[in-house]
XYZ file of N, CA and C in Angstrom:
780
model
N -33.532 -23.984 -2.285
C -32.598 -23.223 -3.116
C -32.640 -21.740 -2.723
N -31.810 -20.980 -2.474
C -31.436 -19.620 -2.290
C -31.816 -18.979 -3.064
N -32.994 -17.679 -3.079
C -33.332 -17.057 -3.953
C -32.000 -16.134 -4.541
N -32.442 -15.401 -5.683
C -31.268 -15.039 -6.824
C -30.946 -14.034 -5.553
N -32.052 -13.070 -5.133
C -31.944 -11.374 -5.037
C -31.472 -11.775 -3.721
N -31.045 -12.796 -2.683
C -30.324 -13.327 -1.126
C -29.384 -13.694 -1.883
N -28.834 -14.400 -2.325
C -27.803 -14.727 -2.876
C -26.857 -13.649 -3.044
N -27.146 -12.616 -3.814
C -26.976 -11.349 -4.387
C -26.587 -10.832 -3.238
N -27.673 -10.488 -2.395
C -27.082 -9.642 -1.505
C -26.098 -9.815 -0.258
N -26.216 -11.083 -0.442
C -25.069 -11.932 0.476
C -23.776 -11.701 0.108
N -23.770 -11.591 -0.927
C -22.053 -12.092 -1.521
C -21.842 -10.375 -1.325
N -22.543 -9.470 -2.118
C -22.420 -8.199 -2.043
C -21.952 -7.573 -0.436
N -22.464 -8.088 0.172
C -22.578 -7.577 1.758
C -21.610 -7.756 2.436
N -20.899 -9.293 2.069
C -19.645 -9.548 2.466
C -18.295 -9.276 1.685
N -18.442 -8.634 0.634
C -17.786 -8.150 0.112
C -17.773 -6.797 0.322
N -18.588 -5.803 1.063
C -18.402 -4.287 1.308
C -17.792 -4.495 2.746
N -18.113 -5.693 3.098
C -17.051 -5.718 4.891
C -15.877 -6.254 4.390
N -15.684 -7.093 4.125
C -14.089 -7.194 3.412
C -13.626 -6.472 2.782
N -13.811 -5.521 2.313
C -12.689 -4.486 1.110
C -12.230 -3.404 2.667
N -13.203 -2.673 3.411
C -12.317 -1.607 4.369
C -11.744 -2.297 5.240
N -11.668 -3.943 5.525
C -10.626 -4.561 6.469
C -9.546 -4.887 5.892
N -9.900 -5.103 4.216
C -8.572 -5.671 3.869
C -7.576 -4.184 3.026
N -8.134 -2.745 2.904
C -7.180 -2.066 2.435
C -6.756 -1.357 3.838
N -7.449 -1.826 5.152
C -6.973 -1.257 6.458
C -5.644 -2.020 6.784
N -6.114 -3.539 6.476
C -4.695 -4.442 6.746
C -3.302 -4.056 5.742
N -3.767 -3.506 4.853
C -2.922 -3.228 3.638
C -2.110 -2.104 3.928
N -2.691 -1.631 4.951
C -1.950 0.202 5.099
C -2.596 1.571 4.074
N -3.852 1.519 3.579
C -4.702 2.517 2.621
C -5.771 2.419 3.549
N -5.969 4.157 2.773
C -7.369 4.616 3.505
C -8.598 3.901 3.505
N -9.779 4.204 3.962
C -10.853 3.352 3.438
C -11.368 3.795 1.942
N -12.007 2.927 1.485
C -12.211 3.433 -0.049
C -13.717 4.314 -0.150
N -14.035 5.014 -0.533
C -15.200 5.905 -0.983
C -16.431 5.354 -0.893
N -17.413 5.445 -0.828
C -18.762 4.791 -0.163
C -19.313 4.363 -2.057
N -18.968 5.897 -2.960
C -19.475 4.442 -4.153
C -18.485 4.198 -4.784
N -17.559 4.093 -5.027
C -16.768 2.774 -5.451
C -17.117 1.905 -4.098
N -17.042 2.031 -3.000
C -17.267 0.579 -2.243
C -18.746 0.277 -2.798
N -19.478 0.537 -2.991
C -20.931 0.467 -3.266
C -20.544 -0.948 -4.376
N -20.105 0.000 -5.550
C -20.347 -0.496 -6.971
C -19.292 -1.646 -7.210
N -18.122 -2.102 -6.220
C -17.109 -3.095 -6.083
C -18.135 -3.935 -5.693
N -18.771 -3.745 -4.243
C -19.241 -4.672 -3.857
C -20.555 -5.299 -4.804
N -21.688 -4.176 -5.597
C -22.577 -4.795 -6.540
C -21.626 -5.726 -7.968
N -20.468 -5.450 -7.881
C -20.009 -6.494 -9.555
C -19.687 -7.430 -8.466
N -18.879 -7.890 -7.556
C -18.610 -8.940 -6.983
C -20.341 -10.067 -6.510
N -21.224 -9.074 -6.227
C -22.286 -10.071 -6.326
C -23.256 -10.269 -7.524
N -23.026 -9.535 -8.470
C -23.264 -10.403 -9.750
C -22.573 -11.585 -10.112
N -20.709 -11.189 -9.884
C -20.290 -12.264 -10.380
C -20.641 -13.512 -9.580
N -20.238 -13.361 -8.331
C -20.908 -14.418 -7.488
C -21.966 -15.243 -8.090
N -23.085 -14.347 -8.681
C -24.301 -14.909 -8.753
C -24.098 -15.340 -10.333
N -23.771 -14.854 -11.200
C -23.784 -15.507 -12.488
C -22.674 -16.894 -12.341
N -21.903 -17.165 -11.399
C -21.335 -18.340 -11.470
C -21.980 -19.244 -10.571
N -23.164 -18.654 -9.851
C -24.052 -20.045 -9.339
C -25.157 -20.601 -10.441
N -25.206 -19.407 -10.695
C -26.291 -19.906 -12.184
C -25.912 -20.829 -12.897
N -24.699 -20.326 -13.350
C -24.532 -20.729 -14.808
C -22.687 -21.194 -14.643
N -22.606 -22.566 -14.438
C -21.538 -23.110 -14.196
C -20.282 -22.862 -14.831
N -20.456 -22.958 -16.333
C -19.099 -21.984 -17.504
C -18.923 -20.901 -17.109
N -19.570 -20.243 -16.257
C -18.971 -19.162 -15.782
C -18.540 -18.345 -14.173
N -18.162 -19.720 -13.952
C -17.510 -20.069 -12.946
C -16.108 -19.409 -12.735
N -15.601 -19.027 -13.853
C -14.004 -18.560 -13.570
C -14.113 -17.219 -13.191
N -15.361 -16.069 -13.562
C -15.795 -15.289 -13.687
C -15.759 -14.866 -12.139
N -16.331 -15.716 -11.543
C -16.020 -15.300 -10.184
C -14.491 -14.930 -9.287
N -13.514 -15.573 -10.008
C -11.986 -15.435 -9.616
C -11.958 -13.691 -9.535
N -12.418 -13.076 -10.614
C -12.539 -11.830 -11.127
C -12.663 -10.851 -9.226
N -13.673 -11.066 -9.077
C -14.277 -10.301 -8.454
C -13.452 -9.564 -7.485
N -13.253 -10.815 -6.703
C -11.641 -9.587 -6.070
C -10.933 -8.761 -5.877
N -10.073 -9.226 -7.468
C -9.438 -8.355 -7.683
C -9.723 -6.945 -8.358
N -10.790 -7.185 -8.999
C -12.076 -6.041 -9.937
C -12.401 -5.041 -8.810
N -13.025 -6.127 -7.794
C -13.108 -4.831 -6.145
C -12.200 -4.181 -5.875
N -11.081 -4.593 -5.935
C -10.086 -4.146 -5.536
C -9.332 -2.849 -5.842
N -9.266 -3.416 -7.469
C -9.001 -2.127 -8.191
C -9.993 -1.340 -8.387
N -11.630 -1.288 -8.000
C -12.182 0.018 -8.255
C -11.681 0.921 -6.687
N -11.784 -0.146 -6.065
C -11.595 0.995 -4.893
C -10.040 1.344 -4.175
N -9.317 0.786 -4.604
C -7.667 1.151 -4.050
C -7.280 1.338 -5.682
N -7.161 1.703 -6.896
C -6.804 1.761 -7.523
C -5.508 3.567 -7.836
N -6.420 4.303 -7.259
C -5.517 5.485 -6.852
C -4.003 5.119 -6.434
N -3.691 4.455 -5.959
C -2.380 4.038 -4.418
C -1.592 3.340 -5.353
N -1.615 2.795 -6.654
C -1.005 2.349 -7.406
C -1.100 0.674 -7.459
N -0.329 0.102 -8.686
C -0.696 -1.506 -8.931
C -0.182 -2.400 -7.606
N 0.972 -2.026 -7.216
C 1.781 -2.593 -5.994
C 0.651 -2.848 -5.148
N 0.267 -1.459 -4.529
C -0.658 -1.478 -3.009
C -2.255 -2.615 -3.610
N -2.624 -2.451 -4.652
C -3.840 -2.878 -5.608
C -3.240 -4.578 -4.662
N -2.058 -4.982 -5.506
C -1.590 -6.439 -4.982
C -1.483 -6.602 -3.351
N -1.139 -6.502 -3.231
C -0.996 -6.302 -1.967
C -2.571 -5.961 -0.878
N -3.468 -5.431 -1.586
C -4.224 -5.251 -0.548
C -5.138 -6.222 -0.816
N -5.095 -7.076 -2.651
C -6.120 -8.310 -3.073
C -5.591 -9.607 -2.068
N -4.407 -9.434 -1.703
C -4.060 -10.601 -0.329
C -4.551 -10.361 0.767
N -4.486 -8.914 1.422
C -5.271 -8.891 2.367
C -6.390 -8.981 2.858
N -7.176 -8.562 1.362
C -8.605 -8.486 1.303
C -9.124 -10.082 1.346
N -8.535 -10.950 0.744
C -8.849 -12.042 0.620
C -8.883 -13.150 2.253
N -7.912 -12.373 3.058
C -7.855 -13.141 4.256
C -9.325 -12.874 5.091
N -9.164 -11.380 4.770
C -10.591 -10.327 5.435
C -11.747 -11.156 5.080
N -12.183 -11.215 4.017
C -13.157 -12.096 3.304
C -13.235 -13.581 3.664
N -12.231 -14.170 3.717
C -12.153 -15.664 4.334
C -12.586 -15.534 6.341
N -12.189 -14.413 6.694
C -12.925 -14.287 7.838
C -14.414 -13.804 8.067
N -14.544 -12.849 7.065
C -15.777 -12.588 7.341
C -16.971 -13.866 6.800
N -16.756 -14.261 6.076
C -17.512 -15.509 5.249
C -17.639 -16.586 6.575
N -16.141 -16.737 7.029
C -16.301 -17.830 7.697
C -17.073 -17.773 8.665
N -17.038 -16.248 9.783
C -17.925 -16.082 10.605
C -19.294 -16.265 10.367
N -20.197 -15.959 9.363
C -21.350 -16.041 9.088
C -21.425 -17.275 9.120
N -20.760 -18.211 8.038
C -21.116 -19.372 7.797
C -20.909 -20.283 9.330
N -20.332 -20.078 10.288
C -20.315 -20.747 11.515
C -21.368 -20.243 11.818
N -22.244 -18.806 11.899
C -22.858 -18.565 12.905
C -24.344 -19.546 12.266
N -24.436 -19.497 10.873
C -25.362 -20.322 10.230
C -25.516 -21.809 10.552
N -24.697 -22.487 10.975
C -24.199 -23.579 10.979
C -25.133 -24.061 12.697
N -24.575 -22.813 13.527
C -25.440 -22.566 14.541
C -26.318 -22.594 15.021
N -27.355 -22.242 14.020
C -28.520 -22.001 13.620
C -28.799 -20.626 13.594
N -28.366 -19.873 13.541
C -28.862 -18.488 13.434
C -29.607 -17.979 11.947
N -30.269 -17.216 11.941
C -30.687 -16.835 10.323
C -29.721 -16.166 9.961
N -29.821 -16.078 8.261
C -29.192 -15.320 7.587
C -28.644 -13.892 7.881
N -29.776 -13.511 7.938
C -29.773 -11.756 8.744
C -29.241 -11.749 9.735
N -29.460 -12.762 10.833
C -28.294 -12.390 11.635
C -27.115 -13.001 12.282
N -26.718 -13.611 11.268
C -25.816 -14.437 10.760
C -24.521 -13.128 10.190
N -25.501 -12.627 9.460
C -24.895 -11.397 8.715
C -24.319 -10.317 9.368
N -25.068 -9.808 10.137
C -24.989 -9.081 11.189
C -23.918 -9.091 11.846
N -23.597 -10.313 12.550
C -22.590 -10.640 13.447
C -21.187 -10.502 12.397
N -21.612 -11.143 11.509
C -19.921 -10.672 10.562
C -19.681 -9.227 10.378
N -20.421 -9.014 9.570
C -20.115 -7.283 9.897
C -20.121 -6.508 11.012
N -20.403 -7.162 11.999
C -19.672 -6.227 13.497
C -18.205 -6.716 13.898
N -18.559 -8.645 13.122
C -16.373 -8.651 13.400
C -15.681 -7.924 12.274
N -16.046 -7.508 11.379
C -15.132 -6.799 10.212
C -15.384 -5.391 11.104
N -16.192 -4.641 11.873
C -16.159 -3.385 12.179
C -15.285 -3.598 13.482
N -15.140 -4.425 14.083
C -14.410 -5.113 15.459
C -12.844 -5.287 14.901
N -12.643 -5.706 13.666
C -11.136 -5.927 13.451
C -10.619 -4.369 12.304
N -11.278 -3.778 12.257
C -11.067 -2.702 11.228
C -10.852 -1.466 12.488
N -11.676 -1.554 13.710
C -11.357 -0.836 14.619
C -9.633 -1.432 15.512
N -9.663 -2.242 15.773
C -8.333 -2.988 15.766
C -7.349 -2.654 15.709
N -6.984 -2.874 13.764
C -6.090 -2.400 13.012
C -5.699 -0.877 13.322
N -7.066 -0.501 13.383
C -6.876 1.313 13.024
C -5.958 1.575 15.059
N -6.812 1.194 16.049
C -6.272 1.290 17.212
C -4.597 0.716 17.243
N -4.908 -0.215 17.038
C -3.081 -0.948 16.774
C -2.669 -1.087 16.003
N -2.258 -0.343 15.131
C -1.834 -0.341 13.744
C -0.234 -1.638 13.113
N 0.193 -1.379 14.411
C 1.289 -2.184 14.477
C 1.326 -3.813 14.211
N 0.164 -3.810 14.899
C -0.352 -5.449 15.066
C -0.342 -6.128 13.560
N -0.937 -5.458 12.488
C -1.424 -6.203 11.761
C -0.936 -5.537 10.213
N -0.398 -4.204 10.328
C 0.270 -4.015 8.596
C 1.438 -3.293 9.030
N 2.264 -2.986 8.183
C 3.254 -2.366 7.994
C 2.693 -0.790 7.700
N 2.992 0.043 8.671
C 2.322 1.613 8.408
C 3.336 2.667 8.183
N 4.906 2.070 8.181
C 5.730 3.187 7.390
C 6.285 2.333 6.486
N 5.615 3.029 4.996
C 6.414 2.476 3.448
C 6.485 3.865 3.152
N 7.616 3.621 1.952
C 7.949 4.680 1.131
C 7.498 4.204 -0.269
N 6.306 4.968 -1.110
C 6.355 4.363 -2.518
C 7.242 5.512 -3.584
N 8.515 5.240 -4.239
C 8.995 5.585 -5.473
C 8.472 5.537 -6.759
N 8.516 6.573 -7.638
C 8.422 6.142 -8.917
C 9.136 7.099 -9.896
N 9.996 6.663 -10.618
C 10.710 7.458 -11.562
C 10.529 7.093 -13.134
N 9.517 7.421 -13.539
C 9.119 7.499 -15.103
C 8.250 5.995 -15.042
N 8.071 5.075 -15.335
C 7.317 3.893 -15.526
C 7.730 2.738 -14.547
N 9.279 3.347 -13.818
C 9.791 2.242 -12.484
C 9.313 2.978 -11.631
N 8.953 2.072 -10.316
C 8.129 2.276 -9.220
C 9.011 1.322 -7.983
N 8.667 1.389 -6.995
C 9.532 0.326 -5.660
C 8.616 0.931 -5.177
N 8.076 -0.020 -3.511
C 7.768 0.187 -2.621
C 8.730 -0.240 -1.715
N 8.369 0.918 -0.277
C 10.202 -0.007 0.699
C 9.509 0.218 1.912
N 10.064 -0.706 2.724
C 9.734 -0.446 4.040
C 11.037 0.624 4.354
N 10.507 1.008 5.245
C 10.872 2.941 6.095
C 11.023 3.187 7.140
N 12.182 4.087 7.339
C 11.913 4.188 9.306
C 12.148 6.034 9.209
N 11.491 6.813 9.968
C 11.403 7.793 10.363
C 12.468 8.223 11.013
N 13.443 9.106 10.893
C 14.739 9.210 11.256
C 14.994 10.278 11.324
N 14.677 10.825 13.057
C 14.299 11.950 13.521
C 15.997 12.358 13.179
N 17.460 11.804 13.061
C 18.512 12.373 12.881
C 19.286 12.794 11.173
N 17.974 12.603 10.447
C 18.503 12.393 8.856
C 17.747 13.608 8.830
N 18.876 14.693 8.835
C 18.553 16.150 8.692
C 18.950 16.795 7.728
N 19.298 15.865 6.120
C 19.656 15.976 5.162
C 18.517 17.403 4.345
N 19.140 18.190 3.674
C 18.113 18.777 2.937
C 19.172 19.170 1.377
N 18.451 19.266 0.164
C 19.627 20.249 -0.614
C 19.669 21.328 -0.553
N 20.659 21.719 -0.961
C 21.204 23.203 -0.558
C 20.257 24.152 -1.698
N 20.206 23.327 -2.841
C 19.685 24.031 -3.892
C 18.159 24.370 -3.615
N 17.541 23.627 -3.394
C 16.019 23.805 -3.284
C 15.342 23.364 -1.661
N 16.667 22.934 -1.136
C 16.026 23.060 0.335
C 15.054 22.583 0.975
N 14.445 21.539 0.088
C 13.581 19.644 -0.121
C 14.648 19.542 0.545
N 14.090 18.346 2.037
C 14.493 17.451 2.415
C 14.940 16.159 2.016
N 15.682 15.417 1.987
C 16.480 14.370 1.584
C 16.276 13.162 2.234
N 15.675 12.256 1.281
C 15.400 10.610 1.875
C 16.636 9.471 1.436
N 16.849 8.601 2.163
C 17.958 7.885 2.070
C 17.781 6.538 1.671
N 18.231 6.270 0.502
C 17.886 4.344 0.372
C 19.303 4.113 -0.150
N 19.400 2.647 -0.100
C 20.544 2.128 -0.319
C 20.491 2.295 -1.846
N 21.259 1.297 -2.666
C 21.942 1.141 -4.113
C 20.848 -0.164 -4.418
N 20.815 -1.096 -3.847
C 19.836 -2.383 -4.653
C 18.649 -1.296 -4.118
N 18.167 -0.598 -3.516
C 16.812 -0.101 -3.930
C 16.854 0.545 -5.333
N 17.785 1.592 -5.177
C 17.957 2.755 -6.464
C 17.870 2.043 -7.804
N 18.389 0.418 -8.196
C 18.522 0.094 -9.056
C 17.254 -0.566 -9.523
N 16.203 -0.655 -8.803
C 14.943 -0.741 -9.749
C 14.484 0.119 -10.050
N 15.075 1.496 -9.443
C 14.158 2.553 -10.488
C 15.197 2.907 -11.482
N 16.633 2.364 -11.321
C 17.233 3.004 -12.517
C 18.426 1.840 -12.690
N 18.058 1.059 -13.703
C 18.528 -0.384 -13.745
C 19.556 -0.299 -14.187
N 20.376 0.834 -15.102
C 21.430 1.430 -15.201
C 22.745 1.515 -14.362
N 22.182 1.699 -13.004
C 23.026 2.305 -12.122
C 23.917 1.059 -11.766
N 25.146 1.232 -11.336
C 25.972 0.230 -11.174
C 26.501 1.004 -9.757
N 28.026 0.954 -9.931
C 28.391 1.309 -8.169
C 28.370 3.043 -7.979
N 27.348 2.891 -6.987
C 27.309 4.710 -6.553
C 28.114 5.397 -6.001
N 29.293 4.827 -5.855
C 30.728 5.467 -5.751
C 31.088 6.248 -6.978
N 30.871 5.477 -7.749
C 31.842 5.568 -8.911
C 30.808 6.667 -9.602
N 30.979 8.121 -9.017
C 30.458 8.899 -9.670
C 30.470 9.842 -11.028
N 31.269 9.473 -11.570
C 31.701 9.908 -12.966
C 30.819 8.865 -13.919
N 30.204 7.352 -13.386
C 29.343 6.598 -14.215
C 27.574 6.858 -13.757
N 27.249 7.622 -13.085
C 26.039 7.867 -12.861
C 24.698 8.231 -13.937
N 23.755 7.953 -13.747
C 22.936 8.120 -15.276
C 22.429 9.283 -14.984
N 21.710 9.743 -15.977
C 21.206 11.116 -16.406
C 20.473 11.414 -15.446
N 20.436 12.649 -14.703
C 19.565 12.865 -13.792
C 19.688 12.819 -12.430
N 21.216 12.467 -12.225
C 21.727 12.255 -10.927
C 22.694 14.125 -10.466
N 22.674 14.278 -9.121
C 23.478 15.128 -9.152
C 24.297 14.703 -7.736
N 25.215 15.293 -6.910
C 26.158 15.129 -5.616
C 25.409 16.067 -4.408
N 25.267 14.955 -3.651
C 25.068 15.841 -2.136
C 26.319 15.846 -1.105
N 26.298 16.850 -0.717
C 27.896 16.392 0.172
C 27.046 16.311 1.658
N 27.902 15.025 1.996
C 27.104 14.700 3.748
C 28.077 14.741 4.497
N 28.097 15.049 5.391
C 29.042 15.222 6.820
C 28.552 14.167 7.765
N 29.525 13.273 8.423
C 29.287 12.215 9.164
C 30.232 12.103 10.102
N 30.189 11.016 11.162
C 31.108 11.130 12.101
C 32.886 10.645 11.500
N 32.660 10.119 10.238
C 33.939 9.479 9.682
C 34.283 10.700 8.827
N 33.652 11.775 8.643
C 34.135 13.038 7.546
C 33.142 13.175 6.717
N 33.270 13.586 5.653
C 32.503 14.475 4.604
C 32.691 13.432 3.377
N 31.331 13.592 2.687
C 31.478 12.455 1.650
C 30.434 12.942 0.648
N 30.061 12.521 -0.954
C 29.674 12.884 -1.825
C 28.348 11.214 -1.823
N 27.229 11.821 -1.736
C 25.751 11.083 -2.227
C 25.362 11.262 -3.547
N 25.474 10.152 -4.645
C 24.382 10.512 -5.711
C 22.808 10.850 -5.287
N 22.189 11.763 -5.910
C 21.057 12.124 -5.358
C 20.038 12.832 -6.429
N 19.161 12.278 -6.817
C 17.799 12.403 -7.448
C 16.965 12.780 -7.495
N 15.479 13.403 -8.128
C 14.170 13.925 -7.537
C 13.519 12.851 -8.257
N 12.597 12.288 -7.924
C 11.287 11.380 -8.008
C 10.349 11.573 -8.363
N 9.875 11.344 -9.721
C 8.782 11.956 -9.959
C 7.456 11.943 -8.726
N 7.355 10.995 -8.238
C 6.097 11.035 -7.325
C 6.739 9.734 -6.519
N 6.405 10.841 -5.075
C 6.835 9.897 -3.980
C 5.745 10.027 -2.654
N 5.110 8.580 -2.144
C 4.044 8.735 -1.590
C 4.293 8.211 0.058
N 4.308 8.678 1.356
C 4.604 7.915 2.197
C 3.504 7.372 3.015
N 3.678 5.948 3.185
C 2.487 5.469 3.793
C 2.527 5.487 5.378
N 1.731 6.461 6.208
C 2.040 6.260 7.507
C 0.752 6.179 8.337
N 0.290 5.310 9.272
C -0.651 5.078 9.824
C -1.663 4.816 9.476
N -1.548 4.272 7.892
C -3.020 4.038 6.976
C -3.274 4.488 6.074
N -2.445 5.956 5.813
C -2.745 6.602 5.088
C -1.577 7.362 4.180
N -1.925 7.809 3.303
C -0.666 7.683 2.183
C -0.584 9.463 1.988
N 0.290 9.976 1.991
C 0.594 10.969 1.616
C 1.858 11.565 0.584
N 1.374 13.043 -0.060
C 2.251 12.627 -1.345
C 3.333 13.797 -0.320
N 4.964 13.527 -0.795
C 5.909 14.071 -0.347
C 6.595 14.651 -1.688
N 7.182 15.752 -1.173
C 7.926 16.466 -2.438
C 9.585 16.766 -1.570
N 10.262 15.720 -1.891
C 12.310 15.806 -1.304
C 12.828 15.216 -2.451
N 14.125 14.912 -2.066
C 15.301 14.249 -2.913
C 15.117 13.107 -2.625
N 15.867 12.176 -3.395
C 16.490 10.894 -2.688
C 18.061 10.378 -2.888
N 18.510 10.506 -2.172
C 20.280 10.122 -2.158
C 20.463 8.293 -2.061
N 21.298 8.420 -2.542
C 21.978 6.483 -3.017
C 22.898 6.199 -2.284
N 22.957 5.547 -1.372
C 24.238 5.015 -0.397
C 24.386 3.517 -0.711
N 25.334 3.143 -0.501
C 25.845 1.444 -0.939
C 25.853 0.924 0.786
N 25.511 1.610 1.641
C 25.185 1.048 3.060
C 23.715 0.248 2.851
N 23.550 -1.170 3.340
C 22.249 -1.671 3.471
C 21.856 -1.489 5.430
N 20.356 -1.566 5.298
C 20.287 -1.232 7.058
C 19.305 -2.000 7.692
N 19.926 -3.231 7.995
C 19.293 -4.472 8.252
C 18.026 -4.298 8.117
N 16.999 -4.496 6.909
C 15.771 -4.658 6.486
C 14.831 -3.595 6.189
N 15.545 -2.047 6.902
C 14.807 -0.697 6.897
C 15.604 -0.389 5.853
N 14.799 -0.481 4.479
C 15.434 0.635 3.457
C 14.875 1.587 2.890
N 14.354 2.405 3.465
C 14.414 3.928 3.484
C 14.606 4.922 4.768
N 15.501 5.834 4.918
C 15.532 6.462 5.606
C 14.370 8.080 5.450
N 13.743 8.004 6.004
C 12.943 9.505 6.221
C 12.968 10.112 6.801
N 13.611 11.410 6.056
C 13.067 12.798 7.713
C 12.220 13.156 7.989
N 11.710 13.869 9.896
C 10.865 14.070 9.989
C 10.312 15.411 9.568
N 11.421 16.015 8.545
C 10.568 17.450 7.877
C 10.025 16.903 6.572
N 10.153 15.503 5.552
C 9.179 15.287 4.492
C 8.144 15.314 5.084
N 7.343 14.970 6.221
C 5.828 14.642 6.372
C 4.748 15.923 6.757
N 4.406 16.098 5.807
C 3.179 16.971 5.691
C 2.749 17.371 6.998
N 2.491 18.834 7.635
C 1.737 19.182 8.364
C 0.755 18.281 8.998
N 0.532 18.232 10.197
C -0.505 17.155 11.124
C -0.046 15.304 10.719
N 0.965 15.140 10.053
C 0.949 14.193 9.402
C 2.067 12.916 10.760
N 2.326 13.688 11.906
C 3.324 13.265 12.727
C 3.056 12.058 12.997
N 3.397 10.601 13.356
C 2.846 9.648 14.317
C 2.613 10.114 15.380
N 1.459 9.019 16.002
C 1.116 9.120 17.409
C 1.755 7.350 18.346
């Protein structure tokens, strides 16, 4: 039988290599050394109180997502979801590696070992090829208690800014706009616009035309892993753009913040 305090530190161990592979796969930074600490010590309690003690078996479902949210909880509930899927694949790899290398015959320890050099082997990976394995330009919205996340493309020609405050201007279609403002019906029809909307006039190759256009309470862009907060507009077009719905300029992104 597996002593309590191996047990413990097993589950714990593979749970501090799974959380920075799976909020790397997720597109978030790595999480803080103690929240990773203290995610990974409740996940091996729970672990361990559901080997003990069988009724509390569901207890372990917990752990996960409990990790999850101590340490990505900043980035909001969306990225939280989103990174408890990733984390979970991370974890099904790292587990599995050990448990093959055990199977092997190798000891525990270095059994262990070897997993946490493939979680430091695929976390280097991700970070080198970012492309490979998450989505590294999102746009996260949120306007009062509605929120969207969108996939994004960097659009070195969307040289939109307002005139008034001279914030740069991000572009999403109308089915984006309408989860943050469920109100909104056709963004043409600007005389029905809800509170809080004002007109951008855009110049295009077909002529000059009028954008409903908004400020956001908090808008975060996720690029290369890492999330940064942006302060622009956002304008409403009834154009969809085969699967990229947000347009970004390259003057929202923060100083040093360029892709490579």
């Amino acid at each position: 039988m597996i002593h309590a305090e191996s047990y413990w530190f097993w589950n714990a161990a593979m749970c501090a290599c799974a959380l920075p592979l799976g909020g790397r796969m997720a597109g978030l930074a790595a999480p803080g050394a103690g929240p990773l600490a203290l995610a990974a010590g409740l996940d091996g309690v729970l672990a361990l109180a559901a080997q003990r003690f069988t009724a509390l078996s569901p207890l372990a479902l917990l752990g996960l997502p409990g990790s999850v949210i101590l340490c990505f909880r900043s980035h909001g509930w969306q990225a939280c979801v989103r990174c408890t899927v990733t984390t979970l694949f991370a974890g099904m790899l790292t587990g599995g590696a050990m448990t093959a290398c055990l199977n092997a015959g190798f000891s525990p320890r270095a059994s262990g070992a070897m997993a946490a050099c493939l979680s430091l082997a695929a976390c280097l990976l991700v970070k080198l090829i970012p492309n490979v394995l998450m989505n590294v330009r999102q746009v996260e919205l949120r306007v009062e208690s509605q929120s969207i996340i969108l996939p994004a493309m960097l659009d070195s020609g969307n040289l939109l800014r307002d005139p008034v405050t001279g914030r740069p201007v991000l572009v999403i279609p109308a089915r984006a706009a309408r989860v943050l403002f469920p109100d909104l019906g056709d963004p043409s029809r600007l005389t029905e616009l809800p509170l809080g909307f004002r007109l951008l006039n855009v110049r295009t190759a077909a002529g000059s035309s009028l954008l409903p256009m908004f400020r956001p309470d908090e808008c975060k862009i996720y690029l290369n892993g890492s999330a940064c907060k942006a302060d622009l507009l956002v304008a409403v077009t009834g154009q969809e753009y085969g699967g990229v719905q947000a347009l970004v300029p390259m003057s929202a992104l923060p100083a040093g913040a360029l892709p490579t």
